Every structure is written in C-alpha cells, then in structure tokens.
Short mmCIF file of C-alpha atoms and ligand atoms in Angstrom, two decimals:
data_model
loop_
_atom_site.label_atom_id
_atom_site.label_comp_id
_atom_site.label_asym_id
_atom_site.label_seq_id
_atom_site.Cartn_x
_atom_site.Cartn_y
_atom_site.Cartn_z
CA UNK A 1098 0.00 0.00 0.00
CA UNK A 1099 1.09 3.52 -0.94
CA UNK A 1100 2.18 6.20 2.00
CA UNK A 1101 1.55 9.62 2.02
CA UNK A 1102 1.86 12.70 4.84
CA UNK A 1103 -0.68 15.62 4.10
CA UNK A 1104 -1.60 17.91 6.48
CA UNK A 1105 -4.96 18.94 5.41
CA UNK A 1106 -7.47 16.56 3.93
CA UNK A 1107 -10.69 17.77 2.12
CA UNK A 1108 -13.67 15.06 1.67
CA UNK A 1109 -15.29 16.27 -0.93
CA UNK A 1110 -15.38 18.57 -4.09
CA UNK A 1111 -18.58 20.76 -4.42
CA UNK A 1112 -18.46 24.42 -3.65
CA UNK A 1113 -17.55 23.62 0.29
CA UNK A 1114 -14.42 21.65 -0.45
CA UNK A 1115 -13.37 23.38 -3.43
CA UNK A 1116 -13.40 26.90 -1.81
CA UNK A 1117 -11.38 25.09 1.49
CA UNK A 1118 -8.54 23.64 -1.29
CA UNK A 1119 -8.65 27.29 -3.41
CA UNK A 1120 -7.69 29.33 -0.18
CA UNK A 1121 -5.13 26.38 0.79
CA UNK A 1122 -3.91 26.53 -2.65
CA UNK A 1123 -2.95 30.10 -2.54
CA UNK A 1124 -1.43 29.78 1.10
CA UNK A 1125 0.84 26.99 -0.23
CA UNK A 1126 -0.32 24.03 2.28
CA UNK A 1127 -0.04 20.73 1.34
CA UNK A 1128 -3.35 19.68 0.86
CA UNK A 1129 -5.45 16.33 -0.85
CA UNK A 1130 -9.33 16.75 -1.83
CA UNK A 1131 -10.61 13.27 -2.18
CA UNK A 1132 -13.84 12.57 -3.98
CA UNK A 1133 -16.11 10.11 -4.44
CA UNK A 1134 -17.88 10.62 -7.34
CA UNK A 1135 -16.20 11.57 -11.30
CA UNK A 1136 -17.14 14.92 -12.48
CA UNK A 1137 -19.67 15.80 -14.02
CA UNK A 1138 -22.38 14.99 -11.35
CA UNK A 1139 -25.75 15.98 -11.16
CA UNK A 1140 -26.36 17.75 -7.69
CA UNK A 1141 -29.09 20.11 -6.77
CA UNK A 1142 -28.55 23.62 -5.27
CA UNK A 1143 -28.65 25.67 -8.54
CA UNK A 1144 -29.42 29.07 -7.56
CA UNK A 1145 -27.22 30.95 -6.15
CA UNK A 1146 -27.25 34.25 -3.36
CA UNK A 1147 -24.59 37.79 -3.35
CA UNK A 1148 -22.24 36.03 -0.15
CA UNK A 1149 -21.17 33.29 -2.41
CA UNK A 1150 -19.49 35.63 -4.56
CA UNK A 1151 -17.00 37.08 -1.61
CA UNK A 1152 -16.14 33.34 -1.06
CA UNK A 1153 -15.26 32.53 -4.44
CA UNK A 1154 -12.99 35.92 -4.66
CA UNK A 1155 -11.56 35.01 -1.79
CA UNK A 1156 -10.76 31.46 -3.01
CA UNK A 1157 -9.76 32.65 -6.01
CA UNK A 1158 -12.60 31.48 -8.53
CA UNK A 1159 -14.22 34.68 -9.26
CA UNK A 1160 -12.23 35.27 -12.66
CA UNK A 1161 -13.06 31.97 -14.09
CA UNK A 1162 -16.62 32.03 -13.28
CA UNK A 1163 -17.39 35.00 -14.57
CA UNK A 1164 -16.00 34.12 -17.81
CA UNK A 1165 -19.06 30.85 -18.23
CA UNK A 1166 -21.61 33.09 -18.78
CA UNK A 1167 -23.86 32.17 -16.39
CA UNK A 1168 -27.08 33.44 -16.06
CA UNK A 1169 -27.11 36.38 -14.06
CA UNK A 1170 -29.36 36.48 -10.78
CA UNK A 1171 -29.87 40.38 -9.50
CA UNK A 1172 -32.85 38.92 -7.23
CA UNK A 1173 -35.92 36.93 -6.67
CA UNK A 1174 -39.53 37.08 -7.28
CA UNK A 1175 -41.73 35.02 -4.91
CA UNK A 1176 -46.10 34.84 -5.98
CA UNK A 1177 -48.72 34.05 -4.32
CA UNK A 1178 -51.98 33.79 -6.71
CA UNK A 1179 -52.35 36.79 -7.65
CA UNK A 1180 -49.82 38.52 -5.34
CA UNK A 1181 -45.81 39.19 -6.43
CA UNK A 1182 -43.28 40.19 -3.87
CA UNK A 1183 -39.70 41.17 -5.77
CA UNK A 1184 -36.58 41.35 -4.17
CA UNK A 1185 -33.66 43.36 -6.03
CA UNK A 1186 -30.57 42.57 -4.61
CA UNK A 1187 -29.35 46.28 -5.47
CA UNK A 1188 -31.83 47.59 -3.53
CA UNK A 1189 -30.06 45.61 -0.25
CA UNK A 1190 -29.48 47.43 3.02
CA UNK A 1191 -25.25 47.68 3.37
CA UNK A 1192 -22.68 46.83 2.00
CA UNK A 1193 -22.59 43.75 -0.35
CA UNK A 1194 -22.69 42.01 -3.98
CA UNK A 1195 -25.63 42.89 -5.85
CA UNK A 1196 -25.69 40.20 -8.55
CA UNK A 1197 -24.60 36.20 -8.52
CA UNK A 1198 -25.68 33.39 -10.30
CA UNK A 1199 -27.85 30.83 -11.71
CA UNK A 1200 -26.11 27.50 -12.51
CA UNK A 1201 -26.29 23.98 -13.55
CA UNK A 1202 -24.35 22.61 -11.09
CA UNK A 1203 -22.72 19.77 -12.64
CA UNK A 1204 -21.43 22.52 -15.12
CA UNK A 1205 -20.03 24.97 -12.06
CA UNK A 1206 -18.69 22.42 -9.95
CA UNK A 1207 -16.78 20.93 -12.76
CA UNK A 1208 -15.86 24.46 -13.63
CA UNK A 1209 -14.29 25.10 -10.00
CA UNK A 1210 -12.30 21.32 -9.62
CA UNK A 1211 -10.64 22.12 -12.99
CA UNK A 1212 -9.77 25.20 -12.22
CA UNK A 1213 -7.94 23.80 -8.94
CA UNK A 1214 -6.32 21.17 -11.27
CA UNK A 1215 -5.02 24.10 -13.60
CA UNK A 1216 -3.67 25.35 -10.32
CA UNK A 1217 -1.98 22.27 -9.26
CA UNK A 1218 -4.45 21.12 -6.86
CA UNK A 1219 -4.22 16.69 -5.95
CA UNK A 1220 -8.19 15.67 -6.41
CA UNK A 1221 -8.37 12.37 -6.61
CA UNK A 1222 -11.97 11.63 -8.11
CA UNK A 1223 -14.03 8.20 -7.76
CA UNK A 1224 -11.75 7.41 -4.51
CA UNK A 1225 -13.94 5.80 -1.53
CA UNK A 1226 -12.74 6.50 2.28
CA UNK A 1227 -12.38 2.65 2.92
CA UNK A 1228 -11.58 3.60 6.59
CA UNK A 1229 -10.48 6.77 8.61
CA UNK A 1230 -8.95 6.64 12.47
CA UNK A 1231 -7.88 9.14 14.76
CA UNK A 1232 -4.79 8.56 16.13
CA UNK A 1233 -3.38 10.97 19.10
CA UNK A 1234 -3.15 14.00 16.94
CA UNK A 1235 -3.27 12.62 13.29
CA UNK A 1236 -5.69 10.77 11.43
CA UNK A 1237 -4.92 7.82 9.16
CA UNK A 1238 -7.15 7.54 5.99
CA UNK A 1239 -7.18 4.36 4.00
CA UNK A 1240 -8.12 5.05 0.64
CA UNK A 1241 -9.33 2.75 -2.51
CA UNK A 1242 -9.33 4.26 -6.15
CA UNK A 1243 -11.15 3.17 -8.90
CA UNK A 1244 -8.61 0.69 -9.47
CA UNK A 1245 -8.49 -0.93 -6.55
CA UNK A 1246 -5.41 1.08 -5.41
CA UNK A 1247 -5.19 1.63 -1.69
CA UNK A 1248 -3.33 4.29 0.21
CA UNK A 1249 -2.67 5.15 3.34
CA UNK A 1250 -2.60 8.94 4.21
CA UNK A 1251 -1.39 10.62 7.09
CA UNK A 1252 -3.57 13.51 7.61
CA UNK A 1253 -3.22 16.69 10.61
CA UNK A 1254 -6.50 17.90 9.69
CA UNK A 1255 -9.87 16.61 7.95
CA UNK A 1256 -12.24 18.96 6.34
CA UNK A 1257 -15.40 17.13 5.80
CA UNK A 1258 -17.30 18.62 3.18
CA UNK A 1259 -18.52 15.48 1.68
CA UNK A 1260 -22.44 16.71 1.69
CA UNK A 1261 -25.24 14.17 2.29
CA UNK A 1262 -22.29 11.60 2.03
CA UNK A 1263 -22.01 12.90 5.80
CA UNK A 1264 -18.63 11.16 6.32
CA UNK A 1265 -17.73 12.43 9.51
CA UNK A 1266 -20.82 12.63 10.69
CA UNK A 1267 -21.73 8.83 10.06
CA UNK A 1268 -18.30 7.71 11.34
CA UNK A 1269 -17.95 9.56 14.99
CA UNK A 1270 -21.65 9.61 15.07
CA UNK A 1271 -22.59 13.41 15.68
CA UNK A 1272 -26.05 12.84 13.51
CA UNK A 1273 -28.75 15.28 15.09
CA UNK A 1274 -32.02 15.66 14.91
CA UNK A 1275 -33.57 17.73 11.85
CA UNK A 1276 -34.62 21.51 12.95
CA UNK A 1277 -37.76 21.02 9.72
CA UNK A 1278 -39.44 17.21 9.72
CA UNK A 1279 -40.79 15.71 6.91
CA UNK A 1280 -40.18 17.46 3.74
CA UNK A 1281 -39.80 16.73 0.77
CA UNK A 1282 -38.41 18.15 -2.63
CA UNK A 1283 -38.91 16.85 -6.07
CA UNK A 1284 -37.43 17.99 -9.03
CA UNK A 1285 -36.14 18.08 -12.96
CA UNK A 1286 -34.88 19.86 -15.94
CA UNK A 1287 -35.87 20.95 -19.01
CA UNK A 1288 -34.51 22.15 -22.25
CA UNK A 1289 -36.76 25.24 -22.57
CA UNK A 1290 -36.87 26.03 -26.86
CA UNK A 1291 -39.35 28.86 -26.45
CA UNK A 1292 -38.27 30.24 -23.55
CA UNK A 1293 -40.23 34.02 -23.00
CA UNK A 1294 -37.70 36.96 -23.38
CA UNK A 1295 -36.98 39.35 -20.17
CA UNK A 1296 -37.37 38.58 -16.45
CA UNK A 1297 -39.89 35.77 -17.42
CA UNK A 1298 -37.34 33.71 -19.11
CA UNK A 1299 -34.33 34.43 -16.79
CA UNK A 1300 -35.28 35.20 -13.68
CA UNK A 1301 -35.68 32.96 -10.32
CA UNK A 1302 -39.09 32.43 -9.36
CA UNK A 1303 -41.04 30.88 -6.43
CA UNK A 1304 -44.68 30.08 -6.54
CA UNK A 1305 -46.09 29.43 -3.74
CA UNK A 1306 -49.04 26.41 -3.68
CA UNK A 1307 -50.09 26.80 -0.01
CA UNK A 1308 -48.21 27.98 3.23
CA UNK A 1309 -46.12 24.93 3.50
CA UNK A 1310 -45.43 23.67 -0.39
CA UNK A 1311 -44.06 25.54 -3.24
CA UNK A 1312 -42.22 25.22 -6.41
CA UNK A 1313 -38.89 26.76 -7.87
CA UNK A 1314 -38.06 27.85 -11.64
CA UNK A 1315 -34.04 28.50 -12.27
CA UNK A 1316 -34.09 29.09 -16.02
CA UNK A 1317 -29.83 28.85 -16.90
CA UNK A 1318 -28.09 30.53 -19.67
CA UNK A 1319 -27.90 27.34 -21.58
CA UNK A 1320 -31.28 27.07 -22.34
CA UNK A 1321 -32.25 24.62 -19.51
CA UNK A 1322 -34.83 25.23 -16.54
CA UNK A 1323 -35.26 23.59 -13.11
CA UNK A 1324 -38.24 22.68 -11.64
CA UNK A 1325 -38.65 21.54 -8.34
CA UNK A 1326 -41.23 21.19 -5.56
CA UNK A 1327 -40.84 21.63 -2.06
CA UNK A 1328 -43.26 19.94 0.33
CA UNK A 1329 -44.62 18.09 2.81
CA UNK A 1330 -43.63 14.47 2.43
CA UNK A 1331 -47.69 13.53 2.92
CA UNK A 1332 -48.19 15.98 -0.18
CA UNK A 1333 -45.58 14.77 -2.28
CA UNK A 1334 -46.77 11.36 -1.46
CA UNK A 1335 -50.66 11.77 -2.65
CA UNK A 1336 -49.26 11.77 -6.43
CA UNK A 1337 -47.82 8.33 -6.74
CA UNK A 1338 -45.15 6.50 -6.79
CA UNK A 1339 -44.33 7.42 -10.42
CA UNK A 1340 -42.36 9.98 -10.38
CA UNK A 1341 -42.60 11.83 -13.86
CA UNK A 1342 -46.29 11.35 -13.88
CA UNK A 1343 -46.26 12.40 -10.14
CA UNK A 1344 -44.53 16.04 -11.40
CA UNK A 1345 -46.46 16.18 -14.47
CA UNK A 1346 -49.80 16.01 -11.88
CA UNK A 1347 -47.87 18.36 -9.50
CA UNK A 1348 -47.30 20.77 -12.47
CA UNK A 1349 -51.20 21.20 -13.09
CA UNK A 1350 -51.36 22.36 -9.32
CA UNK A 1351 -49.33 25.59 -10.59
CA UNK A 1352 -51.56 29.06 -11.13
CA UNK A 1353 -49.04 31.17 -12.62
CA UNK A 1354 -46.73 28.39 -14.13
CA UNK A 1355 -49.85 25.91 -15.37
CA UNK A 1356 -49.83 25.16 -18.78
CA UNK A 1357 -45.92 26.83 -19.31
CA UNK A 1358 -44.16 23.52 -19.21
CA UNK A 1359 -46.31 21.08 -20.65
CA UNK A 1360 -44.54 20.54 -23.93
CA UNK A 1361 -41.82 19.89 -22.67
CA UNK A 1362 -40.00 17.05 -22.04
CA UNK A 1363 -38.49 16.17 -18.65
CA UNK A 1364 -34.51 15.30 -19.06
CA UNK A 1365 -34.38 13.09 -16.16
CA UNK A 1366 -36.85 11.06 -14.36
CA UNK A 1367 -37.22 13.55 -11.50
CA UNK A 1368 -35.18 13.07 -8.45
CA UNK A 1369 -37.03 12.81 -5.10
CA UNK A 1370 -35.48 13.65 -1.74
CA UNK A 1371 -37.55 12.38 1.33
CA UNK A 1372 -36.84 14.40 4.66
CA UNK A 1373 -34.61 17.45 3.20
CA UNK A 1374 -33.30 18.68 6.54
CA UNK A 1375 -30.19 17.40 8.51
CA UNK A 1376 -28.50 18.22 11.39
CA UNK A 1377 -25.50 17.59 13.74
CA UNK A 1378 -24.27 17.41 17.25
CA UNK A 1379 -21.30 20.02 16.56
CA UNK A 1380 -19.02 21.03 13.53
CA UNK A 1381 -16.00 20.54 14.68
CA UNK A 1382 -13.31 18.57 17.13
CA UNK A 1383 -10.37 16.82 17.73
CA UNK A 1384 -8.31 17.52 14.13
CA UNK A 1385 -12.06 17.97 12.14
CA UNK A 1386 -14.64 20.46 11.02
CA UNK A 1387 -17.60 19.88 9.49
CA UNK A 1388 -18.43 21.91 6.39
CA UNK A 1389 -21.52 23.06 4.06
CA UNK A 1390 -24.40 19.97 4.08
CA UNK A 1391 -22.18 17.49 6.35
CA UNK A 1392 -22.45 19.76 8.85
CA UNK A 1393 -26.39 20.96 8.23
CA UNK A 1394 -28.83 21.50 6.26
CA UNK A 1395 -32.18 23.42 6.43
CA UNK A 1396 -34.63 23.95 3.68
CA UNK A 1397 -33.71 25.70 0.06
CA UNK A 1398 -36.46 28.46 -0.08
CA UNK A 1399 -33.85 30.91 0.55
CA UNK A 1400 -31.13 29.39 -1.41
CA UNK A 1401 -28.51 29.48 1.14
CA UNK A 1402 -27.26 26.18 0.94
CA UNK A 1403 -24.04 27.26 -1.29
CA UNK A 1404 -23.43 30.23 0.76
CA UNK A 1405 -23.15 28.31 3.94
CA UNK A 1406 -21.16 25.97 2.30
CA UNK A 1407 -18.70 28.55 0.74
CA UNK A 1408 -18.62 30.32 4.01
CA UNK A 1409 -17.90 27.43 6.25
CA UNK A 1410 -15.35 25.90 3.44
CA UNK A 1411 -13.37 29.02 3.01
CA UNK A 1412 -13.35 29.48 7.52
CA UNK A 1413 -12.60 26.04 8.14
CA UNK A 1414 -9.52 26.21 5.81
CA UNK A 1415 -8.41 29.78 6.83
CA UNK A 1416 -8.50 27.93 10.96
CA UNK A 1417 -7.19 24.80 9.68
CA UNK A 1418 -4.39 26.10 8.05
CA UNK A 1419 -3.49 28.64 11.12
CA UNK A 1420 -3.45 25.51 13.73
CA UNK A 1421 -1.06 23.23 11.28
CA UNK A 1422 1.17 26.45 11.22
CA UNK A 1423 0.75 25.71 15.22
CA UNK A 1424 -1.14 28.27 16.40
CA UNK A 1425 -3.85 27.30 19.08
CA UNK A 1426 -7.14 27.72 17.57
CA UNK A 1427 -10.54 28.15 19.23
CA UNK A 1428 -12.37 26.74 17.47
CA UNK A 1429 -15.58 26.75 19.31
CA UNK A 1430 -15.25 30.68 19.14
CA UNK A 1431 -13.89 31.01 15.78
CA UNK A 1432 -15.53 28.26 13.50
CA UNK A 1433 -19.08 27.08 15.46
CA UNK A 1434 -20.10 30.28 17.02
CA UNK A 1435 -19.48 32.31 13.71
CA UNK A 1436 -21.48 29.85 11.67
CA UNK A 1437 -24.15 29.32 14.19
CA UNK A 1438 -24.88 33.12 14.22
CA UNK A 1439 -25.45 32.98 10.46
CA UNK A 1440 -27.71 29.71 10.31
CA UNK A 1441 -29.48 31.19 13.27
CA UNK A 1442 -30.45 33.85 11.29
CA UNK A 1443 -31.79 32.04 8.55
CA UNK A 1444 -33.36 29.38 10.75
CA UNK A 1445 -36.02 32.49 12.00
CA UNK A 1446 -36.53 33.29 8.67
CA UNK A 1447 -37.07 29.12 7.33
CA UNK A 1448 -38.88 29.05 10.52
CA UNK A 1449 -40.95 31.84 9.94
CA UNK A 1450 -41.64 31.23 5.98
CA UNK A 1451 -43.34 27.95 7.51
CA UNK A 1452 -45.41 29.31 9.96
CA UNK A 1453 -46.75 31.75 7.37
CA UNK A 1454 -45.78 35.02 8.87
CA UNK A 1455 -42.74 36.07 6.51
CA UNK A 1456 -45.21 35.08 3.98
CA UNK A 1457 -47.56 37.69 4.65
CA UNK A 1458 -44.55 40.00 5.56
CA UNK A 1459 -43.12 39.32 1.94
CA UNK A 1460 -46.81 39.81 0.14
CA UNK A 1461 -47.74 43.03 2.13
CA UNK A 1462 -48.86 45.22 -0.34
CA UNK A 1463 -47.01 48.50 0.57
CA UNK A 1464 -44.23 47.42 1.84
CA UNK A 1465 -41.74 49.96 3.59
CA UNK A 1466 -38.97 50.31 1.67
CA UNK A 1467 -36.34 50.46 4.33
CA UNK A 1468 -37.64 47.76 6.25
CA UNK A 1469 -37.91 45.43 2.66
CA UNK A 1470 -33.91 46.89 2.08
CA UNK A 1471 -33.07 45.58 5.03
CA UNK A 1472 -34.89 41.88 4.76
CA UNK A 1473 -33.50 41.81 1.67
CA UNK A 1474 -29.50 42.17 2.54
CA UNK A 1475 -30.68 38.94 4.70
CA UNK A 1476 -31.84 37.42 1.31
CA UNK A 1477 -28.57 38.15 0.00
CA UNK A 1478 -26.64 36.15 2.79
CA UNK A 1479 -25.49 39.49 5.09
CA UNK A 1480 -26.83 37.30 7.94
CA UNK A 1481 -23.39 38.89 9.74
CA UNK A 1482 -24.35 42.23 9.68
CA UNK A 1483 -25.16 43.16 13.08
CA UNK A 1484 -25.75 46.77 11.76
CA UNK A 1485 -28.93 44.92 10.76
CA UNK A 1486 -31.83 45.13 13.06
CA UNK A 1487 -33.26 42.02 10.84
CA UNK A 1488 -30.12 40.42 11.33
CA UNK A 1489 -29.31 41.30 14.43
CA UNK A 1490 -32.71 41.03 16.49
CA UNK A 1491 -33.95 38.09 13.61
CA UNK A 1492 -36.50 35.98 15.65
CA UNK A 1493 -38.11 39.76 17.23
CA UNK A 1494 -37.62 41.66 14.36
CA UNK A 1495 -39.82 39.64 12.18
CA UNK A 1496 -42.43 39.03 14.85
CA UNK A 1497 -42.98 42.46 15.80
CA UNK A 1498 -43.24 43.49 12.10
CA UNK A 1499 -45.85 40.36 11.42
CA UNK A 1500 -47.42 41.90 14.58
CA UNK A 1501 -47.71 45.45 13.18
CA UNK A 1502 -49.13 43.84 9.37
CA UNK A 1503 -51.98 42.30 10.89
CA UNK A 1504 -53.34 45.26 12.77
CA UNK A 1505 -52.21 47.96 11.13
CA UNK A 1506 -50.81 47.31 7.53
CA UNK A 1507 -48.26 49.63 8.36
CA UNK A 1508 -45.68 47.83 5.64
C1 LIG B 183 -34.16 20.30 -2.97
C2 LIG B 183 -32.96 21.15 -2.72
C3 LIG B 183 -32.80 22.35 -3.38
C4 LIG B 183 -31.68 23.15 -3.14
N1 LIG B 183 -31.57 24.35 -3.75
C5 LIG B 183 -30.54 25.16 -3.45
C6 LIG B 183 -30.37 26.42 -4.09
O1 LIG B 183 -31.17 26.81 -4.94
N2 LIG B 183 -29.31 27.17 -3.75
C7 LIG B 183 -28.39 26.76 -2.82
O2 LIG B 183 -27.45 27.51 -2.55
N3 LIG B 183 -28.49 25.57 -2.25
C8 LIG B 183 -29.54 24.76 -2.53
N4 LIG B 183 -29.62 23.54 -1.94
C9 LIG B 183 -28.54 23.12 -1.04
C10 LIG B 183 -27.31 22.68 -1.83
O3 LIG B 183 -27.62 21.52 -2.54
C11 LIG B 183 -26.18 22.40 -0.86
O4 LIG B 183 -26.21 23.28 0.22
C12 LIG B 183 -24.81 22.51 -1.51
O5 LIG B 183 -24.70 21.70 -2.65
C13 LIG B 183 -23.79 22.10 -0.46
O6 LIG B 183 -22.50 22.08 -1.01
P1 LIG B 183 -21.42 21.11 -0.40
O7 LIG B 183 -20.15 21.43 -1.08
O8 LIG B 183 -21.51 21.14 1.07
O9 LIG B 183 -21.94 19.65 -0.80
P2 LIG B 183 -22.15 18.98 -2.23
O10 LIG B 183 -22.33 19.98 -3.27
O11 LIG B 183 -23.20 17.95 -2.05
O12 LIG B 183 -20.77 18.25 -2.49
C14 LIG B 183 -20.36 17.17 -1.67
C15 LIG B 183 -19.38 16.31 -2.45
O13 LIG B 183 -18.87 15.31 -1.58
C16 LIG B 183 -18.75 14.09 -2.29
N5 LIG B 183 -18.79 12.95 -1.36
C17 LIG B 183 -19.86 12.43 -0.73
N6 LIG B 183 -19.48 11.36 0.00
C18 LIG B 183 -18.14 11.24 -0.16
C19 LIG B 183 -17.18 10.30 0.32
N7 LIG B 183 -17.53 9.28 1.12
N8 LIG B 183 -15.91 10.46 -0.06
C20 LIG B 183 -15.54 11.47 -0.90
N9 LIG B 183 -16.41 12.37 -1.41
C21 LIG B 183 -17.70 12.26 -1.03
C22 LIG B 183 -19.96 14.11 -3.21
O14 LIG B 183 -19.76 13.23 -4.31
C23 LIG B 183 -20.02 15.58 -3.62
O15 LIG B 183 -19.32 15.83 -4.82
C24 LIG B 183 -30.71 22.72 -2.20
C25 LIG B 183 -30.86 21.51 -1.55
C26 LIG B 183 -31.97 20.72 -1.79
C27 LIG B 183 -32.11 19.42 -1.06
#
C-alpha cells in the first residue's frame, strides 16, 4: 500500500471543499481533496445568493466564473396567486454584492475542480474512504481508487465537506435531529426552446401552492430550466409512486406556471429527496470540522445552501491552516459560534416562511422600503451584519413586524 503525509485533507469537491482547497492553494499548504464521485455529477442547489461571490474571490474562482456566462441572478420574485413580492438585490441594506448566479451545477462544480487542477491542486476523483482513524493528533485515511489502489494517508486535519455523504458525521456519530421534519423536494430539468424573453425567461421564481409547499423555476443561460417542488412528504406522497407522472400532476397544481411547461419534455426522471433537513451534534473537534451539508442543512427556499457551504469551506480552511502552522485555535469561538450566528439567522426566517408570517410579511402590499432593504441584505446572505436590526434582532424583528401587518398594515 502507498504512504503519504498531508496535512490537510478535504472530503469532498462541491463548492464547500473546493473553496477550502482554493484558499489552501494560494497559502501553499499541502493539501489532498478526495472525492467520491467523477465529475460531471448531477447535484441540486442551482441558484445561487450575493455572499457566495465574496467566497469565491476570496478562493480565487471569481475570474473563471465569470467568464461561463452564467445566467445572471440580481434577485428573486416570490407569488402568491395573484400577489408578487420582488426582491432586487441592489436595492439591499449595506454593504454587499448585488448580482450572482444561476447555474447547472454539474457545469459549475466541474468548472471550480478544474480550475484547482489548472492550479496544481491533488483531487483524486471516484476514490472511496475505505476507513479513517484518529490517532493521538493525526488521522490515518485508508483510501481505494477506482482501481483498486489503496493508500494510506497521514492527515493533521480533515475537512469534511462530503455533503449528504455525511462522512464524519456517520463515522464519529454526531447525527442530530432535523430543525424542519418531513419534507420533501422533487425535481427536474428541461430544455426550454421557447423560452419568453426578459425577467420571465431568466429570472428565479417561487410560486407558492399553499403555506407549507411551493415550487422553484431556475431558467440557466444554456437554455435549460429547473423545476422543483418543495413539500410536505404527505403531499408529495398523494401523487404516486411514479415519479414523472407524479410532477407532471404536481405541475397542473401551478396558477401562474400551469400550462408553461407542458410541452416539454423532462430530461431526467425527476429526483425525489424524502426528509430534506439534517442536522449535527457540533461542527467541529479533535483535528475535524464539518463543512456546508455534512455539517447541516435546512430547507432551500432561501437558497442558502451554497453560501453556507462557501462560508464554512473558506473558515474552516483559513482555521485549519493557522493551527497546522501551530497556532492554538478556538475553534468553538472562531468556527461554530461564527457559523451558528449565520444559520441562526436564517433558521427564523425558514422558521418563519413555515409558519406563514414572513409570507404575509413578503406579500404586504405596501411594503416599507427600508424595512424590505433591510430583509433583503438577509436574502442576499449578510446574515453577519449586526448593523442589521433584521439580522441582528432576527427571531423579534420579524415578529414584531408580522405583529404590526396584521393590525395595522403599516408595511
Ligand atoms: C431540494 C434542494 C434544493 C436546493 N436548492 C438550493 C439552491 O437553490 N441554492 C443553494 O445555494 N443551495 C440549494 N440547496 C442546497 C445545496 O444543494 C447544498 O447546500 C450545496 O450543494 C452544499 O454544497 P457542499 O459542497 O456542502 O456539498 P455537495 O455539493 O453535495 O458536495 C459534496 C461532495 O462530496 C462528495 N462525497 C460524498 N461522500 C463522499 C465520500 N464518502 N468520499 C468522498 N467524497 C464524497 C460528493 O460526491 C459531492 O461531490 C438545495 C438543496 C436541496 C435538497
């Protein structure tokens, strides 16, 4: 069996572990992503928010990106029958990107691991973690590739950003309880040939079915459009076990989108997820920290999952690369506390999005404009802003407001 010493291992290479190895990268560490899967892979998370783009600066990415020609995302329109409720990331309270992405992911994420090849970075694709051990204060990872090749690494550190494969979570057992129970998301692509011009052919769109289900539309640059539905498992359920004649059925229940798709093809069976939400004990220990999904996940109706993961990537790598240089880190302060703060934020608003109230918040029909600013910069993933009362006083902030709507429309 092959030997190696690395002091910083990533598992895995979406956004999370790619932004980790593009800051290590630059700081010269010596550093191995390993990765299950070969790219291209499908995985969902397509629509991006503003905070992503400081991460992939940061990481170095920006450049390369911006030369796909993605489709450009300046906000996002959520309706409710006949009610529409647009959010223009320009019109953000603070200081911030006003633009990101939309992006087929398989595209972007291959985008991002070449570009770390280009600069040198060792990701070893279709490699399976045949066993990992902590070890006083290293880790030894046995590895297989898609030979059959083994190695045996020597690792200081272990970023896990291996996503639902939840490696670290699985293997030192810090699974949690979900936050959300029971949801469910279903969804596809299509290869849109008369796609409208303007905002209805490009931009982001939510419709929302009822207080707890609704349904996403990411038209890309390339001419294809995601459509997904987010739900109750019980209403997912009630359309079969079929799953494109399940969506086709779920696509009648549209008001505003009815009829749009239905001459289309779907380019994949859709892909059902049953109980959306994950959790853990803690995101980080002895020589580890959990990053992006491995460490949680929520709900997409705010598309934060790639900002979370970016965020927590491109910390755990800055931390992880400070303590092999032998600083003492803490990382309870540093890593969990900082990324708490942040999901808390967007927990009120998942939270609240649920129980209806942000809904009515969202479709108020005058809304004030500094108050909508200011909800918006959360939108945008500012959810560190504490010059933000709707960051900083989240869970009171949005009740007091849902308080003042229903008696005295004041919004
Ligand atoms: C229905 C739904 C809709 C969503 N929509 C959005 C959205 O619009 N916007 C948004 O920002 N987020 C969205 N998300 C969330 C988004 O999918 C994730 O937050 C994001 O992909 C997390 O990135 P990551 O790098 O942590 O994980 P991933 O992108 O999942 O990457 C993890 C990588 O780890 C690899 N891996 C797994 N196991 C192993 C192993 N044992 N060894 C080595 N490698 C391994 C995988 O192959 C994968 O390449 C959505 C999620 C769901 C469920």
């Amino acid at each position: 069996m092959k030997r190696e010493n690395i002091d910083i291992v990533i598992i895995g290479a979406g956004p999370s572990g790619s932004v980790a190895a593009g800051y290590l990268e630059q700081k010269g560490a010596s550093v191995l992503v390993l990765e299950k899967q070969k790219f291209p892979r499908f995985v969902i998370g397509e629509s991006l928010i503003p905070r992503c783009m400081d991460n992939f600066e940061e990481a170095g990415f920006l450049e390369v990106l911006k030369e796909q020609g993605y489709q450009k995302k300046f906000g996002a329109r959520f309706i409710r029958k006949q009610q529409i409720a647009d959010f223009d990331f320009s019109k953000k309270f603070g200081e911030g990107w006003d633009w990101t992405w939309q992006v087929p992911r398989a595209d972007f994420d291959k985008k991002l691991t070449d570009h770390l090849s280009s600069r040198r970075v060792d990701i070893r694709f279709e490699t399976e973690i045949v066993s990992l051990e902590r070890l006083d204060d290293h880790w030894i990872i046995i590895t297989r590739d898609s030979h059959g090749e083994e190695y045996e690494i020597m690792a200081q550190f272990i970023i896990d950003s291996s996503g639902n494969g939840r490696v670290l979570a699985r293997n030192l057992n810090l699974e949690a309880p979900p936050k959300i129970y029971e949801h469910s998301s279903m969804f596809t692509h299509i290869t849109e040939t008369a796609r409208p011009d303007g905002i209805e052919g490009e931009q982001i769109t939510f419709e929302i079915l009822d207080t707890n289900t609704w349904f996403w539309y990411i038209p890309f640059s390339n001419g294809v459009s995601s459509l997904g539905f987010v739900g109750p498992n019980s209403w997912l359920d009630q359309f079969g076990e079929n799953r494109t004649s399940a969506f086709r059925r779920m696509l009648e229940e549209l008001n505003f989108y009815r009829k749009r798709f239905d001459s289309y093809e779907l380019n994949f069976d859709p892909i059902r997820i049953r109980n959306i939400s994950k959790n853990v004990k803690y995101i980080n220990g002895d020589g580890f920290a959990l990053t992006g999904n491995s460490a949680e996940f929520l709900d997409p109706v705010f598309s934060s999952g790639v900002a979370f993961a970016t965020e927590s990537g491109l910390l755990a790598a800055k931390l992880a690369f400070r303590e092999i240089q032998g600083e003492t880190i803490d990382w309870q302060k540093e890593y969990s506390d900082y990324i708490r703060k942040g999901v808390d934020v967007f927990s009120t608003y998942v939270k609240e999005w649920y129980t209806g109230k942000l809904q009515e918040i969202f479709f108020h029909s005058e809304p004030n404009p500094q108050i909508k600013a200011q909800i918006c910069a959360v939108l945008a993933g500012y959810v560190w802003n504490q010059k933000n009362p709707f960051v900083r006083n989240h869970d009171r902030a949005l009740e007091n407001l849902y308080k003042l709507i229903s008696t005295e429309k004041i919004i």
